[in-house]
Amino acid sequence: MSDANETKPTTIETNDDSTTTTTPKIKKFSWPPLESNPEVFTTYLQSIGLPTTFSIGEVFGFDEDLLAFIPQPVLGIIVCLERIGSKSQYNSLNTGSAENYDKVSYYMHQSKALDNACGIIACLHAVFNSPVVSTDPCSILGKYRLENETTTPMEKCKSLESNTEFQNIHKAHASRGQSRTIDSDQSKVRHHFIAYALDKEGKRLVELDGTKAGPVILEDCGGDLLRGSIRE
């Protein structure tokens, strides 16, 4: 994510020797960042069609005693990463591959138009790669899912870009939580969400990040998504 340029006022001269000072309008995010808050994520997803029998929880530590408190089964993992280096440095760690598209049930790309939609994209990757999560076909989530059952990762991206109903719900939930809302200035956005899910065979761990070239196939975790993602 690139730093935003400093906004400077401009001065317009008129024929009567007076001046008018104007400030360029700051462009707001099309998809503002979400707070890393399981309640915000759960409310958001359930408002667009995730059944209330499913929710987003929080991992408080990696000790087995703490992991025992997590409701089972774990169907997807969403991770909030702090980007210390540049976006290019992050992506160079493992770029993923388009050859892995068919290794998972769902993968989508993230475009510049979906500026800070990584939170909901991580949710879509987690939800749609779980074989046990169904969605109401009349809901926003269900309709998006049906419309993109056979589309390419880039077509899925374009579909979300143009879905104003989905976008309006996203903006409403981006303003919730305990953090101050960031609706512009990319330099203030320090975090990025990705997801982990299992491949179609239910054995290998897969990293899903729409800013990469494709899914990243990781270890054979024997179907233990939680502990496999912790090792990563």
mmCIF file of C-alpha atoms in Angstrom:
data_model
loop_
_atom_site.group_PDB
_atom_site.id
_atom_site.type_symbol
_atom_site.label_atom_id
_atom_site.label_comp_id
_atom_site.label_asym_id
_atom_site.label_seq_id
_atom_site.Cartn_x
_atom_site.Cartn_y
_atom_site.Cartn_z
ATOM 1 C CA MET A 1 0.000 0.000 0.000
ATOM 2 C CA SER A 2 1.468 3.254 -1.032
ATOM 3 C CA ASP A 3 1.628 6.356 1.104
ATOM 4 C CA ALA A 4 -0.893 9.094 0.346
ATOM 5 C CA ASN A 5 0.482 12.375 -0.942
ATOM 6 C CA GLU A 6 0.164 15.415 1.267
ATOM 7 C CA THR A 7 -2.833 17.548 0.291
ATOM 8 C CA LYS A 8 -1.860 21.202 -0.246
ATOM 9 C CA PRO A 9 -4.249 24.119 -0.741
ATOM 10 C CA THR A 10 -4.196 25.925 -4.068
ATOM 11 C CA THR A 11 -4.697 29.647 -4.687
ATOM 12 C CA ILE A 12 -6.812 30.946 -7.565
ATOM 13 C CA GLU A 13 -6.303 34.553 -8.656
ATOM 14 C CA THR A 14 -9.233 36.624 -9.984
ATOM 15 C CA ASN A 15 -9.388 39.759 -12.167
ATOM 16 C CA ASP A 16 -10.266 42.061 -9.257
ATOM 17 C CA ASP A 17 -6.927 41.326 -7.528
ATOM 18 C CA SER A 18 -8.581 39.136 -4.909
ATOM 19 C CA THR A 19 -7.682 35.507 -4.331
ATOM 20 C CA THR A 20 -9.673 32.418 -3.490
ATOM 21 C CA THR A 21 -8.082 29.503 -1.670
ATOM 22 C CA THR A 22 -9.394 26.017 -2.344
ATOM 23 C CA THR A 23 -8.346 22.646 -0.987
ATOM 24 C CA PRO A 24 -8.427 19.610 -3.301
ATOM 25 C CA LYS A 25 -11.115 17.143 -2.328
ATOM 26 C CA ILE A 26 -9.714 14.091 -0.561
ATOM 27 C CA LYS A 27 -10.897 10.885 -2.215
ATOM 28 C CA LYS A 28 -12.511 8.527 0.256
ATOM 29 C CA PHE A 29 -12.022 4.779 0.184
ATOM 30 C CA SER A 30 -14.534 2.802 -1.848
ATOM 31 C CA TRP A 31 -14.145 -0.080 0.630
ATOM 32 C CA PRO A 32 -12.877 1.280 3.988
ATOM 33 C CA PRO A 33 -10.839 -1.018 6.259
ATOM 34 C CA LEU A 34 -12.612 -3.105 8.897
ATOM 35 C CA GLU A 35 -11.576 -3.198 12.536
ATOM 36 C CA SER A 36 -9.976 -6.491 13.544
ATOM 37 C CA ASN A 37 -12.880 -7.353 15.807
ATOM 38 C CA PRO A 38 -14.734 -10.701 15.778
ATOM 39 C CA GLU A 39 -18.009 -9.030 16.765
ATOM 40 C CA VAL A 40 -17.797 -6.619 13.831
ATOM 41 C CA PHE A 41 -16.997 -9.478 11.438
ATOM 42 C CA THR A 42 -19.770 -11.702 12.784
ATOM 43 C CA THR A 43 -22.425 -8.975 12.656
ATOM 44 C CA TYR A 44 -21.331 -8.006 9.153
ATOM 45 C CA LEU A 45 -21.406 -11.548 7.777
ATOM 46 C CA GLN A 46 -24.702 -12.450 9.410
ATOM 47 C CA SER A 47 -26.274 -9.243 8.074
ATOM 48 C CA ILE A 48 -25.477 -10.318 4.494
ATOM 49 C CA GLY A 49 -26.571 -13.928 4.833
ATOM 50 C CA LEU A 50 -24.224 -16.066 6.944
ATOM 51 C CA PRO A 51 -26.416 -18.401 9.031
ATOM 52 C CA THR A 52 -26.486 -17.438 12.717
ATOM 53 C CA THR A 53 -25.209 -20.924 13.585
ATOM 54 C CA PHE A 54 -21.774 -19.724 12.406
ATOM 55 C CA SER A 55 -19.688 -16.932 13.907
ATOM 56 C CA ILE A 56 -16.195 -15.461 13.998
ATOM 57 C CA GLY A 57 -14.206 -16.140 17.177
ATOM 58 C CA GLU A 58 -10.866 -14.959 18.504
ATOM 59 C CA VAL A 59 -7.663 -16.846 19.293
ATOM 60 C CA PHE A 60 -6.165 -15.484 22.515
ATOM 61 C CA GLY A 61 -3.044 -17.645 22.517
ATOM 62 C CA PHE A 62 -1.440 -20.711 21.003
ATOM 63 C CA ASP A 63 -1.158 -22.841 24.146
ATOM 64 C CA GLU A 64 -3.308 -25.951 24.048
ATOM 65 C CA ASP A 65 -5.173 -24.820 27.169
ATOM 66 C CA LEU A 66 -6.285 -21.673 25.351
ATOM 67 C CA LEU A 67 -7.009 -23.443 22.076
ATOM 68 C CA ALA A 68 -9.379 -25.748 23.971
ATOM 69 C CA PHE A 69 -11.754 -22.803 24.480
ATOM 70 C CA ILE A 70 -12.248 -22.304 20.742
ATOM 71 C CA PRO A 71 -15.611 -23.685 19.538
ATOM 72 C CA GLN A 72 -15.254 -26.620 17.172
ATOM 73 C CA PRO A 73 -15.088 -27.311 14.330
ATOM 74 C CA VAL A 74 -12.878 -24.521 13.015
ATOM 75 C CA LEU A 75 -13.928 -23.996 9.396
ATOM 76 C CA GLY A 76 -11.654 -21.126 8.370
ATOM 77 C CA ILE A 77 -8.918 -18.892 9.727
ATOM 78 C CA ILE A 78 -8.706 -15.113 9.238
ATOM 79 C CA VAL A 79 -5.389 -13.483 10.108
ATOM 80 C CA CYS A 80 -4.700 -9.778 10.562
ATOM 81 C CA LEU A 81 -1.128 -8.986 9.536
ATOM 82 C CA GLU A 82 0.781 -5.815 10.236
ATOM 83 C CA ARG A 83 2.736 -4.746 7.189
ATOM 84 C CA ILE A 84 6.104 -3.527 8.391
ATOM 85 C CA GLY A 85 7.688 -3.521 4.950
ATOM 86 C CA SER A 86 6.264 -2.539 1.590
ATOM 87 C CA LYS A 87 3.498 -4.419 -0.199
ATOM 88 C CA SER A 88 6.000 -5.687 -2.779
ATOM 89 C CA GLN A 89 8.251 -7.066 -0.016
ATOM 90 C CA TYR A 90 5.275 -8.868 1.514
ATOM 91 C CA ASN A 91 4.159 -10.404 -1.785
ATOM 92 C CA SER A 92 7.697 -11.523 -2.619
ATOM 93 C CA LEU A 93 7.638 -13.935 0.337
ATOM 94 C CA ASN A 94 5.413 -16.313 -1.645
ATOM 95 C CA THR A 95 3.520 -15.004 -4.616
ATOM 96 C CA GLY A 96 1.149 -17.944 -4.993
ATOM 97 C CA SER A 97 0.215 -19.271 -8.405
ATOM 98 C CA ALA A 98 -2.695 -19.250 -10.823
ATOM 99 C CA GLU A 99 -1.979 -22.961 -11.250
ATOM 100 C CA ASN A 100 -3.482 -23.418 -7.776
ATOM 101 C CA TYR A 101 -6.890 -21.921 -8.633
ATOM 102 C CA ASP A 102 -8.504 -25.337 -8.969
ATOM 103 C CA LYS A 103 -6.992 -26.605 -5.709
ATOM 104 C CA VAL A 104 -9.624 -24.683 -3.722
ATOM 105 C CA SER A 105 -13.352 -24.167 -4.094
ATOM 106 C CA TYR A 106 -13.145 -20.380 -4.127
ATOM 107 C CA TYR A 107 -10.451 -17.816 -4.825
ATOM 108 C CA MET A 108 -10.750 -14.185 -5.898
ATOM 109 C CA HIS A 109 -8.338 -11.376 -6.675
ATOM 110 C CA GLN A 110 -8.300 -7.959 -5.034
ATOM 111 C CA SER A 111 -8.002 -4.919 -7.302
ATOM 112 C CA LYS A 112 -7.152 -1.286 -6.589
ATOM 113 C CA ALA A 113 -10.873 -0.526 -6.827
ATOM 114 C CA LEU A 114 -11.389 -2.858 -3.854
ATOM 115 C CA ASP A 115 -8.887 -0.698 -1.984
ATOM 116 C CA ASN A 116 -9.279 -1.928 1.605
ATOM 117 C CA ALA A 117 -11.739 -4.777 1.107
ATOM 118 C CA CYS A 118 -9.185 -7.362 2.283
ATOM 119 C CA GLY A 119 -11.203 -8.016 5.463
ATOM 120 C CA ILE A 120 -14.364 -9.087 3.671
ATOM 121 C CA ILE A 121 -12.350 -10.864 0.968
ATOM 122 C CA ALA A 122 -10.663 -12.939 3.691
ATOM 123 C CA CYS A 123 -14.129 -13.750 5.027
ATOM 124 C CA LEU A 124 -15.342 -14.826 1.596
ATOM 125 C CA HIS A 125 -12.297 -17.061 1.204
ATOM 126 C CA ALA A 126 -12.953 -18.657 4.592
ATOM 127 C CA VAL A 127 -16.716 -19.092 4.166
ATOM 128 C CA PHE A 128 -16.819 -20.267 0.558
ATOM 129 C CA ASN A 129 -14.041 -22.821 1.035
ATOM 130 C CA SER A 130 -15.924 -24.534 3.837
ATOM 131 C CA PRO A 131 -18.087 -27.404 2.545
ATOM 132 C CA VAL A 132 -20.498 -27.161 5.483
ATOM 133 C CA VAL A 133 -21.437 -23.465 5.275
ATOM 134 C CA SER A 134 -24.607 -22.845 3.271
ATOM 135 C CA THR A 135 -26.029 -19.432 2.437
ATOM 136 C CA ASP A 136 -29.550 -18.184 1.751
ATOM 137 C CA PRO A 137 -29.712 -17.739 -2.059
ATOM 138 C CA CYS A 138 -31.868 -14.631 -1.557
ATOM 139 C CA SER A 139 -29.323 -12.900 0.705
ATOM 140 C CA ILE A 140 -26.551 -10.574 -0.472
ATOM 141 C CA LEU A 141 -23.964 -13.246 0.307
ATOM 142 C CA GLY A 142 -26.003 -16.009 -1.298
ATOM 143 C CA LYS A 143 -26.706 -14.059 -4.481
ATOM 144 C CA TYR A 144 -23.034 -13.132 -4.851
ATOM 145 C CA ARG A 145 -22.099 -16.780 -4.353
ATOM 146 C CA LEU A 146 -24.559 -18.042 -6.978
ATOM 147 C CA GLU A 147 -23.527 -15.384 -9.489
ATOM 148 C CA ASN A 148 -19.881 -16.426 -9.183
ATOM 149 C CA GLU A 149 -20.032 -20.196 -9.000
ATOM 150 C CA THR A 150 -18.277 -20.580 -12.363
ATOM 151 C CA THR A 151 -16.501 -17.223 -12.767
ATOM 152 C CA THR A 152 -12.748 -16.665 -12.785
ATOM 153 C CA PRO A 153 -10.920 -15.083 -9.823
ATOM 154 C CA MET A 154 -10.745 -11.750 -11.664
ATOM 155 C CA GLU A 155 -14.424 -11.929 -12.619
ATOM 156 C CA LYS A 156 -15.267 -12.519 -8.957
ATOM 157 C CA CYS A 157 -13.262 -9.389 -8.174
ATOM 158 C CA LYS A 158 -15.129 -7.332 -10.796
ATOM 159 C CA SER A 159 -18.448 -8.671 -9.514
ATOM 160 C CA LEU A 160 -17.700 -7.429 -6.008
ATOM 161 C CA GLU A 161 -16.480 -4.073 -7.342
ATOM 162 C CA SER A 162 -19.851 -3.407 -8.982
ATOM 163 C CA ASN A 163 -22.021 -4.743 -6.157
ATOM 164 C CA THR A 164 -23.223 -1.487 -4.602
ATOM 165 C CA GLU A 165 -25.592 -3.260 -2.187
ATOM 166 C CA PHE A 166 -22.670 -5.255 -0.790
ATOM 167 C CA GLN A 167 -20.495 -2.126 -0.717
ATOM 168 C CA ASN A 168 -23.033 -0.086 1.251
ATOM 169 C CA ILE A 169 -23.281 -2.789 3.912
ATOM 170 C CA HIS A 170 -19.482 -2.922 4.059
ATOM 171 C CA LYS A 171 -19.201 0.825 4.633
ATOM 172 C CA ALA A 172 -21.738 0.659 7.452
ATOM 173 C CA HIS A 173 -19.740 -2.009 9.289
ATOM 174 C CA ALA A 174 -16.391 -0.317 8.604
ATOM 175 C CA SER A 175 -17.579 2.497 10.873
ATOM 176 C CA ARG A 176 -18.222 0.111 13.770
ATOM 177 C CA GLY A 177 -15.916 -1.024 16.538
ATOM 178 C CA GLN A 178 -13.685 0.774 19.001
ATOM 179 C CA SER A 179 -11.098 2.163 16.586
ATOM 180 C CA ARG A 180 -11.289 5.494 14.837
ATOM 181 C CA THR A 181 -12.740 5.061 11.349
ATOM 182 C CA ILE A 182 -10.233 5.499 8.515
ATOM 183 C CA ASP A 183 -12.125 6.512 5.392
ATOM 184 C CA SER A 184 -9.196 8.052 3.501
ATOM 185 C CA ASP A 185 -5.363 8.355 3.641
ATOM 186 C CA GLN A 186 -3.843 4.993 2.736
ATOM 187 C CA SER A 187 -0.726 5.719 4.828
ATOM 188 C CA LYS A 188 -2.809 5.204 7.976
ATOM 189 C CA VAL A 189 -3.793 1.665 6.971
ATOM 190 C CA ARG A 190 -1.157 -0.598 8.511
ATOM 191 C CA HIS A 191 -2.863 -3.982 8.485
ATOM 192 C CA HIS A 192 -3.934 -6.557 5.925
ATOM 193 C CA PHE A 193 -6.274 -9.543 6.272
ATOM 194 C CA ILE A 194 -5.689 -12.962 4.712
ATOM 195 C CA ALA A 195 -7.376 -16.323 5.178
ATOM 196 C CA TYR A 196 -6.341 -19.924 5.621
ATOM 197 C CA ALA A 197 -8.514 -22.803 4.496
ATOM 198 C CA LEU A 198 -8.163 -26.429 3.497
ATOM 199 C CA ASP A 199 -7.821 -27.551 -0.103
ATOM 200 C CA LYS A 200 -10.588 -29.489 -1.860
ATOM 201 C CA GLU A 201 -9.223 -32.751 -0.471
ATOM 202 C CA GLY A 202 -9.437 -31.398 3.078
ATOM 203 C CA LYS A 203 -5.796 -32.185 3.863
ATOM 204 C CA ARG A 204 -3.474 -29.367 2.831
ATOM 205 C CA LEU A 205 -3.369 -25.885 4.298
ATOM 206 C CA VAL A 206 -3.856 -23.079 1.788
ATOM 207 C CA GLU A 207 -3.115 -19.368 2.202
ATOM 208 C CA LEU A 208 -5.660 -17.173 0.424
ATOM 209 C CA ASP A 209 -4.743 -13.559 -0.294
ATOM 210 C CA GLY A 210 -6.374 -11.743 -3.187
ATOM 211 C CA THR A 211 -3.362 -9.465 -3.693
ATOM 212 C CA LYS A 212 -1.191 -12.429 -4.704
ATOM 213 C CA ALA A 213 -1.035 -14.293 -8.003
ATOM 214 C CA GLY A 214 -3.082 -17.160 -6.624
ATOM 215 C CA PRO A 215 -3.535 -19.507 -3.673
ATOM 216 C CA VAL A 216 -0.407 -20.539 -1.780
ATOM 217 C CA ILE A 217 -0.353 -24.287 -1.099
ATOM 218 C CA LEU A 218 1.345 -24.956 2.219
ATOM 219 C CA GLU A 219 1.789 -28.063 4.350
ATOM 220 C CA ASP A 220 -0.258 -31.221 4.650
ATOM 221 C CA CYS A 221 -1.850 -30.484 8.024
ATOM 222 C CA GLY A 222 -3.946 -33.634 8.127
ATOM 223 C CA GLY A 223 -7.112 -31.569 8.148
ATOM 224 C CA ASP A 224 -6.174 -29.682 11.336
ATOM 225 C CA LEU A 225 -6.729 -26.180 9.995
ATOM 226 C CA LEU A 226 -6.241 -24.418 13.319
ATOM 227 C CA ARG A 227 -2.887 -25.875 14.296
ATOM 228 C CA GLY A 228 -1.653 -25.875 10.732
ATOM 229 C CA SER A 229 -2.235 -22.142 10.438
ATOM 230 C CA ILE A 230 -0.549 -21.542 13.811
ATOM 231 C CA ARG A 231 2.619 -23.229 12.527
ATOM 232 C CA GLU A 232 2.643 -20.818 9.601
#
